[in-house]
Tab-separated table of C-alpha atoms and ligand atoms in Angstrom:
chain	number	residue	atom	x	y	z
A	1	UNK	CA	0.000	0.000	0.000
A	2	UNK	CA	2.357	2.586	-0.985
A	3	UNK	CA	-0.287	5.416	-0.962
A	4	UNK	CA	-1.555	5.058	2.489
A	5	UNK	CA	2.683	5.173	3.614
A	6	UNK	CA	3.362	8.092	1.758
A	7	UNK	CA	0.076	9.912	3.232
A	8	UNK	CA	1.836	8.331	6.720
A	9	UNK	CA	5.047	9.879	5.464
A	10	UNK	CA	3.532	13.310	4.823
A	11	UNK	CA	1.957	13.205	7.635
A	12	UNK	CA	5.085	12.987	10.229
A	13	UNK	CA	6.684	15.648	8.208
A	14	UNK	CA	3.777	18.011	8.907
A	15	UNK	CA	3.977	17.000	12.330
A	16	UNK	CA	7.745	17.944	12.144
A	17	UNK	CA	7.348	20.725	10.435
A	18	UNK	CA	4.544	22.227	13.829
A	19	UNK	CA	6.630	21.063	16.406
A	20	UNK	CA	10.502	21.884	15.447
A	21	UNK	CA	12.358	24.911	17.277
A	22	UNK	CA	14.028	27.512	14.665
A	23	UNK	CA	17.934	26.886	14.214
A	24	UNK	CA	19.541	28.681	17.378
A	25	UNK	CA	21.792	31.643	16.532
A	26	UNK	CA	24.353	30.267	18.336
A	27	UNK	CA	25.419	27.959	20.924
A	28	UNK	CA	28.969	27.523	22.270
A	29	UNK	CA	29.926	23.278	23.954
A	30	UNK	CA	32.565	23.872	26.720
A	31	UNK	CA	34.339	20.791	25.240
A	32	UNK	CA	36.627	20.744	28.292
A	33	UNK	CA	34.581	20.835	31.342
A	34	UNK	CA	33.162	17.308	31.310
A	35	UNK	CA	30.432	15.077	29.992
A	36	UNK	CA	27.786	13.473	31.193
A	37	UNK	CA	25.953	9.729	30.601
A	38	UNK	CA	22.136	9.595	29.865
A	39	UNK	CA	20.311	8.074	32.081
A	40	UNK	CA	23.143	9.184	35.148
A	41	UNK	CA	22.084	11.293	37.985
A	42	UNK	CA	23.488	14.372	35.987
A	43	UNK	CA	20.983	14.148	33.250
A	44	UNK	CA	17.833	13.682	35.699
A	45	UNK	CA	19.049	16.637	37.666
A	46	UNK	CA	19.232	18.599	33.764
A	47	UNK	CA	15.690	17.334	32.766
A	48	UNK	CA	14.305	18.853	36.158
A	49	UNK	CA	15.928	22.282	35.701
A	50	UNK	CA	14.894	22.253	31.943
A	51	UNK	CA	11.080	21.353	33.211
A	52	UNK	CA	11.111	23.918	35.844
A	53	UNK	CA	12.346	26.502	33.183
A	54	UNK	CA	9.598	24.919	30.972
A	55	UNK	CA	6.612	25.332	34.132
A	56	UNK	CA	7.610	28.524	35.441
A	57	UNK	CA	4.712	31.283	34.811
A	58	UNK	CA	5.649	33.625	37.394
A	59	UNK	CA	8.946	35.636	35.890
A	60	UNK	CA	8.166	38.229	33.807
A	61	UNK	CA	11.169	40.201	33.872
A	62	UNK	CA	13.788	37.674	31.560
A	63	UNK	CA	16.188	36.032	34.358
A	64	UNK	CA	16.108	32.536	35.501
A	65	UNK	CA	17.886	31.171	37.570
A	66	UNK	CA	17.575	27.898	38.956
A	67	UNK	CA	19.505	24.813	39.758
A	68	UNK	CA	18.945	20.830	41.028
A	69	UNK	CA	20.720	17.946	42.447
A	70	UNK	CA	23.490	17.496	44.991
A	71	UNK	CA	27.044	17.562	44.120
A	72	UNK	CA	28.896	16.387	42.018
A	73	UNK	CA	25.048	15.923	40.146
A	74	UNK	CA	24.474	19.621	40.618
A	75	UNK	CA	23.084	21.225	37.399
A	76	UNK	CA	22.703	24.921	37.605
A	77	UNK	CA	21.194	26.705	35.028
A	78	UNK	CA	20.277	30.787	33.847
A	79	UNK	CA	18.378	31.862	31.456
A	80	UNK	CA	17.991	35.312	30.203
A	81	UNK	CA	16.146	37.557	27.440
A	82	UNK	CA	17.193	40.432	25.905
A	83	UNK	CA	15.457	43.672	27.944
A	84	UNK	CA	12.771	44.521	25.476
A	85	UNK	CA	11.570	40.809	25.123
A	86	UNK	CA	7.520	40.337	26.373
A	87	UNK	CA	7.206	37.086	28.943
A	88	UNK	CA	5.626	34.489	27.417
A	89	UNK	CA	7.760	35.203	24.078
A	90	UNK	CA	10.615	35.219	26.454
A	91	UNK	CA	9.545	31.610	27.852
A	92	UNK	CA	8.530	30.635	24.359
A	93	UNK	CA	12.107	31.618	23.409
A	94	UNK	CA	13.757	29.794	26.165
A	95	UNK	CA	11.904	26.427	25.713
A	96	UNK	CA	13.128	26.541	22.636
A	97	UNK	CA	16.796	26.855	23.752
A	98	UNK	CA	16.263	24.146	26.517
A	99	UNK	CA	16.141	21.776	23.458
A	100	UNK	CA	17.883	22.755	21.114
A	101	UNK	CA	21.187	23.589	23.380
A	102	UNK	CA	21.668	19.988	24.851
A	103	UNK	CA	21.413	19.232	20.565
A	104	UNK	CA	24.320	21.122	19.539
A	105	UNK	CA	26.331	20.361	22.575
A	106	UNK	CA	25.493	16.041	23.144
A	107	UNK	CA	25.860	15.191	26.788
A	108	UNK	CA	28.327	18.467	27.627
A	109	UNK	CA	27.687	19.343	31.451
A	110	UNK	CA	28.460	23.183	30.502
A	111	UNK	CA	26.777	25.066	27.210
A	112	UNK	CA	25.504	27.899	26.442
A	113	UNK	CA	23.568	28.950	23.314
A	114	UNK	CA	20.764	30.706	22.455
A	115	UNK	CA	18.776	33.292	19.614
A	116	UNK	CA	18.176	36.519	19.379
A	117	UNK	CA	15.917	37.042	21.881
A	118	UNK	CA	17.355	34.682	24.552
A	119	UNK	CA	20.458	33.372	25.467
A	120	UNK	CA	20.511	29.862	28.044
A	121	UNK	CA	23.694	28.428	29.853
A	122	UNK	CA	24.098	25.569	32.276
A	123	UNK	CA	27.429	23.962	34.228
A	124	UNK	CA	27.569	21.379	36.899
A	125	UNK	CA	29.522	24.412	38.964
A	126	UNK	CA	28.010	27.391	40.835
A	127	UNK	CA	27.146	30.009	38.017
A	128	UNK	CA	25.299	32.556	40.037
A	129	UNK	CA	26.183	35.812	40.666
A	130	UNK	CA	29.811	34.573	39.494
A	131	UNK	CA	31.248	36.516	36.381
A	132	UNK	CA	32.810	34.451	33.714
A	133	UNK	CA	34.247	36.106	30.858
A	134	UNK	CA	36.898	33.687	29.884
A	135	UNK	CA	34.469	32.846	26.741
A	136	UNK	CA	33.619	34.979	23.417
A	137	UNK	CA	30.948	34.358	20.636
A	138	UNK	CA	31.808	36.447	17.746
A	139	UNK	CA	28.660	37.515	15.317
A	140	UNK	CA	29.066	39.984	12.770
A	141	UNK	CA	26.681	42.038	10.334
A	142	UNK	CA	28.695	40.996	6.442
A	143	UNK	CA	27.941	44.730	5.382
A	144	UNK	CA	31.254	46.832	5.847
A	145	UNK	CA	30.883	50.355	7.422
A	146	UNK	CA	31.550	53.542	5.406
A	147	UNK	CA	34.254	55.303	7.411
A	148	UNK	CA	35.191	52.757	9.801
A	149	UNK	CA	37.184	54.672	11.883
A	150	UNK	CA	34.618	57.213	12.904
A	151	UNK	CA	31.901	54.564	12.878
A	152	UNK	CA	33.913	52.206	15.246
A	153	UNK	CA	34.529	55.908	17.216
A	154	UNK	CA	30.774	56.303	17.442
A	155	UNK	CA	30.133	52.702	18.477
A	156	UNK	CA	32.250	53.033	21.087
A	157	UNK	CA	31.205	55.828	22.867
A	158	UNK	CA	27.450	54.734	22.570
A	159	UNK	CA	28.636	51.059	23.834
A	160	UNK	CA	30.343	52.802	26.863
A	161	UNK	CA	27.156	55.273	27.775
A	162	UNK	CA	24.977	51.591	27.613
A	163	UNK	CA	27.676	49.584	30.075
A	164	UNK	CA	27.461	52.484	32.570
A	165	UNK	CA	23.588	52.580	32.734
A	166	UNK	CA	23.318	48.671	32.399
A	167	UNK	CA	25.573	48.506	35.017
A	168	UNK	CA	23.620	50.394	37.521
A	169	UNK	CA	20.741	48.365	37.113
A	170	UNK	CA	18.754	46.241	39.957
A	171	UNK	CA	19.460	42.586	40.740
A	172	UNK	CA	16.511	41.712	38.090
A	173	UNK	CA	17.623	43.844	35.116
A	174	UNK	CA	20.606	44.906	33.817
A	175	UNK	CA	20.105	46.234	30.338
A	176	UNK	CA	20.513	49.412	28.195
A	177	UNK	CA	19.722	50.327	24.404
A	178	UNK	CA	20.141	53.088	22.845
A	179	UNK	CA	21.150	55.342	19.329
A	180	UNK	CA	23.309	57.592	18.468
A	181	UNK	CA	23.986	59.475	14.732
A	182	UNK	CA	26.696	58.929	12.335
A	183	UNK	CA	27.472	59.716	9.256
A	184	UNK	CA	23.952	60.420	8.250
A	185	UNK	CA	23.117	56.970	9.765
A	186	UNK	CA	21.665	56.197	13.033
A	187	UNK	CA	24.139	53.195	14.835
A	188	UNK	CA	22.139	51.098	17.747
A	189	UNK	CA	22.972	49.601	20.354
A	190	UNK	CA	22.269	47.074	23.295
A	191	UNK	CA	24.191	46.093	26.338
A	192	UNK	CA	23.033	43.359	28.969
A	193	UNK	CA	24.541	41.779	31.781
A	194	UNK	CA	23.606	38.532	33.722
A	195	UNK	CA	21.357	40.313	36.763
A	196	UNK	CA	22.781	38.669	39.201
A	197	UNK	CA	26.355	40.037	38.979
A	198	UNK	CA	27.028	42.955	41.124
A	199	UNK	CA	27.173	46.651	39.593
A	200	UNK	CA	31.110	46.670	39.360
A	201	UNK	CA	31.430	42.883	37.470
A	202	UNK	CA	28.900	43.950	35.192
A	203	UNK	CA	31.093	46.764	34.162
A	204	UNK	CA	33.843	44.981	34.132
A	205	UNK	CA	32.385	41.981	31.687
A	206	UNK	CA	30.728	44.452	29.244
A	207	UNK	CA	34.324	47.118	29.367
A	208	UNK	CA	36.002	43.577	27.759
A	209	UNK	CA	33.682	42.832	25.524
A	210	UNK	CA	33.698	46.287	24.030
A	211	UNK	CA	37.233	45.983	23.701
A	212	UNK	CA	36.950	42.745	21.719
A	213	UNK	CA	35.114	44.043	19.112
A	214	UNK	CA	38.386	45.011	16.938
A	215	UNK	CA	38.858	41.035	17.493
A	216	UNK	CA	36.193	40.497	15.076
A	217	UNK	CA	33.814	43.417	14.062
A	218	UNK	CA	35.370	46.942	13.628
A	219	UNK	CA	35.027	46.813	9.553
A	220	UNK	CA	31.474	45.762	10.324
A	221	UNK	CA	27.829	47.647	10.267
A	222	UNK	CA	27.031	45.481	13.082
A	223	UNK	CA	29.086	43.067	15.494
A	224	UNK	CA	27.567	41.324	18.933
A	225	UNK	CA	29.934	39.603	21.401
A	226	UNK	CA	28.580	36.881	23.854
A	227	UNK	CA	29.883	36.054	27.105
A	228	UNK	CA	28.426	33.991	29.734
A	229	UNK	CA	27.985	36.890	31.849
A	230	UNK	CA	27.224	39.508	29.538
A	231	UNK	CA	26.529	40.450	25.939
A	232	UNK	CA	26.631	43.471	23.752
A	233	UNK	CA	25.910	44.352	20.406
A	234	UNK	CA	24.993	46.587	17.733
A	235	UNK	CA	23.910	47.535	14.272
A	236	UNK	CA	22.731	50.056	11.849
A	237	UNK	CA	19.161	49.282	12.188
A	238	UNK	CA	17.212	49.073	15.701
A	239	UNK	CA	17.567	45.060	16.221
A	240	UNK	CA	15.227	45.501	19.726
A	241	UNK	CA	12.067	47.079	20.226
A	242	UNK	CA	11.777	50.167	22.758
A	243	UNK	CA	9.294	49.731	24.564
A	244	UNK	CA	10.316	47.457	27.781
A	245	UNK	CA	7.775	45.454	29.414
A	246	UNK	CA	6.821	46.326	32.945
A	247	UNK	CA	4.441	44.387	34.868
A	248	UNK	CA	4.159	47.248	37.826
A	249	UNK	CA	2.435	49.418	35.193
A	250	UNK	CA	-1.149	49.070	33.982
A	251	UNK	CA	-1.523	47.880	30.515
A	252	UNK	CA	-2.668	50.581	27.993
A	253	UNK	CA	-6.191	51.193	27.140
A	254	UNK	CA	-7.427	49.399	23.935
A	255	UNK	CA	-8.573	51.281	21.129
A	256	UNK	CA	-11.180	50.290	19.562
B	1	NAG	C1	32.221	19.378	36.977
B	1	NAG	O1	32.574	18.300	36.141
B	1	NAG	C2	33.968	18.237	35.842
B	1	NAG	C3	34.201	17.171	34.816
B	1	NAG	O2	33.506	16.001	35.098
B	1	NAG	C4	34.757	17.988	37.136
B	1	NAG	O3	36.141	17.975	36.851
B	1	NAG	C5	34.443	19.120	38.106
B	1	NAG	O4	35.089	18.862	39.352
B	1	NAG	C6	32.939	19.239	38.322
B	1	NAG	N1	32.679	20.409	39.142
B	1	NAG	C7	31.920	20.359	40.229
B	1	NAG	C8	31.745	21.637	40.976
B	1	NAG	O5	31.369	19.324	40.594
B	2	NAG	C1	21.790	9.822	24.602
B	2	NAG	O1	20.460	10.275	24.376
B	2	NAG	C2	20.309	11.058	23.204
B	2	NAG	C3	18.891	11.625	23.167
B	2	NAG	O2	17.957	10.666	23.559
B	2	NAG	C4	20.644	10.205	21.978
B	2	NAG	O3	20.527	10.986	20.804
B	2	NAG	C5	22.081	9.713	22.112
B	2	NAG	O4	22.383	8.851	21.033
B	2	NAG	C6	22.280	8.963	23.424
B	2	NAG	N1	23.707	8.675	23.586
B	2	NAG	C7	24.178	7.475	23.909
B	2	NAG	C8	25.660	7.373	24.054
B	2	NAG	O5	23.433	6.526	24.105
B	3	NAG	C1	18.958	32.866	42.026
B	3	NAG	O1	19.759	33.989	42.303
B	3	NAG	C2	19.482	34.632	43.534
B	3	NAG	C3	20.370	35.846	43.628
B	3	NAG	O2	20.335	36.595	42.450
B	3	NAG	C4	19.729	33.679	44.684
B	3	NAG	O3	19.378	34.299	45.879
B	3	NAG	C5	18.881	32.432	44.470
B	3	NAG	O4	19.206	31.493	45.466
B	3	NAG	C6	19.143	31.830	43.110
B	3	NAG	N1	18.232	30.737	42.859
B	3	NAG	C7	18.598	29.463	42.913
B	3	NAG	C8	17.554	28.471	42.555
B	3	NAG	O5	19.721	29.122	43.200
B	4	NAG	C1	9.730	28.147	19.558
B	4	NAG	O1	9.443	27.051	18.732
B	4	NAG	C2	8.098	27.008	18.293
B	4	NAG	C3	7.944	25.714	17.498
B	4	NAG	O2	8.170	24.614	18.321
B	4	NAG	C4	7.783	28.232	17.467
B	4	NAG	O3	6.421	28.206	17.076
B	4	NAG	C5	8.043	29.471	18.296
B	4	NAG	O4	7.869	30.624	17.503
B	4	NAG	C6	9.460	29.449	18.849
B	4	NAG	N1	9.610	30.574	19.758
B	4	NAG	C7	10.441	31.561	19.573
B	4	NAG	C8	10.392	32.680	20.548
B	4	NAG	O5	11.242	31.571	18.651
B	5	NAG	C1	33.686	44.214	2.708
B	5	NAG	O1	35.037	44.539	2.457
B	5	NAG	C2	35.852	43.417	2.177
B	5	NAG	C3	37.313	43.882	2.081
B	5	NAG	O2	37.417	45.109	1.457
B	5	NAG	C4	35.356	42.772	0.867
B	5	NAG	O3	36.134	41.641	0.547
B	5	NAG	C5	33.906	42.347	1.068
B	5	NAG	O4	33.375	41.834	-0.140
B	5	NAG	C6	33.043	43.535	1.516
B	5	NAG	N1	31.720	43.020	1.902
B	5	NAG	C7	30.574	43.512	1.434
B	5	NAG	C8	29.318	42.867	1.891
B	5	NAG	O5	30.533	44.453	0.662
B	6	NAG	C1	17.168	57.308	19.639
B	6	NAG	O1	17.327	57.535	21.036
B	6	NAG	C2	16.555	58.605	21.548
B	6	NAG	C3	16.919	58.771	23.024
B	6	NAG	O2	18.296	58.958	23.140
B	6	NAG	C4	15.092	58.318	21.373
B	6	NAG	O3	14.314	59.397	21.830
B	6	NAG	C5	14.798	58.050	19.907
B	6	NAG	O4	13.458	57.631	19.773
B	6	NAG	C6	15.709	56.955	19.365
B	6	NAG	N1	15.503	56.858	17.943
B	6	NAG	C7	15.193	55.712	17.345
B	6	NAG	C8	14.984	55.774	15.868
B	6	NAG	O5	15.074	54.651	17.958
């Protein structure tokens, strides 16, 4: 019956098709901080802290942190959206993340990866409020910038302004965006830390990333550098959306 297997055969595709993530933007396998077995007590600690990411309806403001098991089964885990990004897309975007990260990196105790919107990490060591910037992610916009120099000037500057207001953010958000002009273009930018750091390692993690971008983006329109403990980047077109959710303020009338 080679029609009713090929309508079988469509069929799983379709189902495929509804239930796969989107490719992550990135993810990054710490090849040299161990591995794990399925089915050891490392994996059933990770498939807890994945579900409780997965069940969690109560944060709304885009940092997770949570962790399971007893040493040396300990998974730890934070999860974090960029500052603009509403709730449930930032859950949506995390899910996502929680499945497709353990992909890329098979049975690695420490990852980290995510997409736009979201970025997720896990070790089997403390993570929290515990800045770790020996790790870059390079991504770059191909377009080259029309007088690099002044661009890179103008980048900079904006990029600093960002860290310093990031910085001073609360112990649930620690994020900045922001524009500035240049030759008769507008540059944008957006700087975010893990929330949990304290004021001064948050400047401290975003001061080295700015001065990485010669390391791979200064010809560039646009350039982002990830770190476990903080990220930064911008581009020649607004990549984030300005209005930042707040749940202690009513939601706007409707009009009809
Ligand atoms: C994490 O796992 C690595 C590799 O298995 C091990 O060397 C390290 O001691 C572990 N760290 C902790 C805090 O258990
Ligand atoms: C571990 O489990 C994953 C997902 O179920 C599977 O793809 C992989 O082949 C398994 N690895 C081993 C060594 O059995
Ligand atoms: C999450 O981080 C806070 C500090 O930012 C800490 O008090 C809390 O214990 C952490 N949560 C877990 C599950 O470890
Ligand atoms: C997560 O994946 C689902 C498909 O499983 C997709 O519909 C959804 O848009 C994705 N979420 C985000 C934020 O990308
Ligand atoms: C950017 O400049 C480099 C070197 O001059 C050139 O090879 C490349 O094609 C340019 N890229 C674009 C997108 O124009
Ligand atoms: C650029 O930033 C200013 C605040 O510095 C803001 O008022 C303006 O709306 C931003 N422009 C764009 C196009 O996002």
């Amino acid at each position: 019956m080679p029609t009713v297997s090929l309508v079988l055969l469509l069929f799983i595709s379709y189902l495929t098709i509804l239930t796969a993530q989107p490719d992550l933007r990135y993810a990054y396998c710490f090849h040299n901080r161990g591995k794990y077995t399925n089915t050891s007590s490392y994996q059933s600690s990770f498939n807890v802290v994945v579900s409780e990411l997965n069940s969690n309806t109560q944060i709304d403001y885009g940092f997770y942190n949570l962790s399971h098991g007893q040493n040396p089964d300990r998974v730890s885990l934070i999860g974090l959206c960029r500052g603009d990004v509403k709730p449930n897309e930032c859950r949506s975007c995390l899910n996502n993340a929680s499945i497709l990260v353990p992909k890329s990196c098979p049975n690695q105790k420490e990852a980290m990866g995510g997409y736009d919107e979201c970025f997720l990490r896990y070790s089997n060591r403390s993570i929290f409020g515990v800045m770790e910037t020996d790790v870059s992610y390079y991504l770059w916009n191909l377009n080259n910038a029309t007088e690099a120099d002044k661009y890179n000037q103008v980048v900079s500057d904006l990029l600093g302004a960002l860290r310093d207001q990031a910085a001073s953010g609360d112990s649930v958000r620690k994020y900045a965006a922001g524009n500035e002009s240049v030759n008769f273009q507008t540059v944008y930018g957006a700087v975010q830390c893990t929330p949990d750091l304290s004021q001064q390692d948050c400047y401290g993690c975003l001061t080295g990333a700015i001065s990485e971008i010669p390391n791979c983006c200064s010809t560039k329109t646009g350039g982002r550098i990830i770190k476990p403990s903080c990220n930064i980047r911008y581009d020649n077109y607004r990549f984030y959306d300005t209005v930042v959710e707040d749940s202690t303020l009513a939601s706007p009338p409707t009009i009809t």
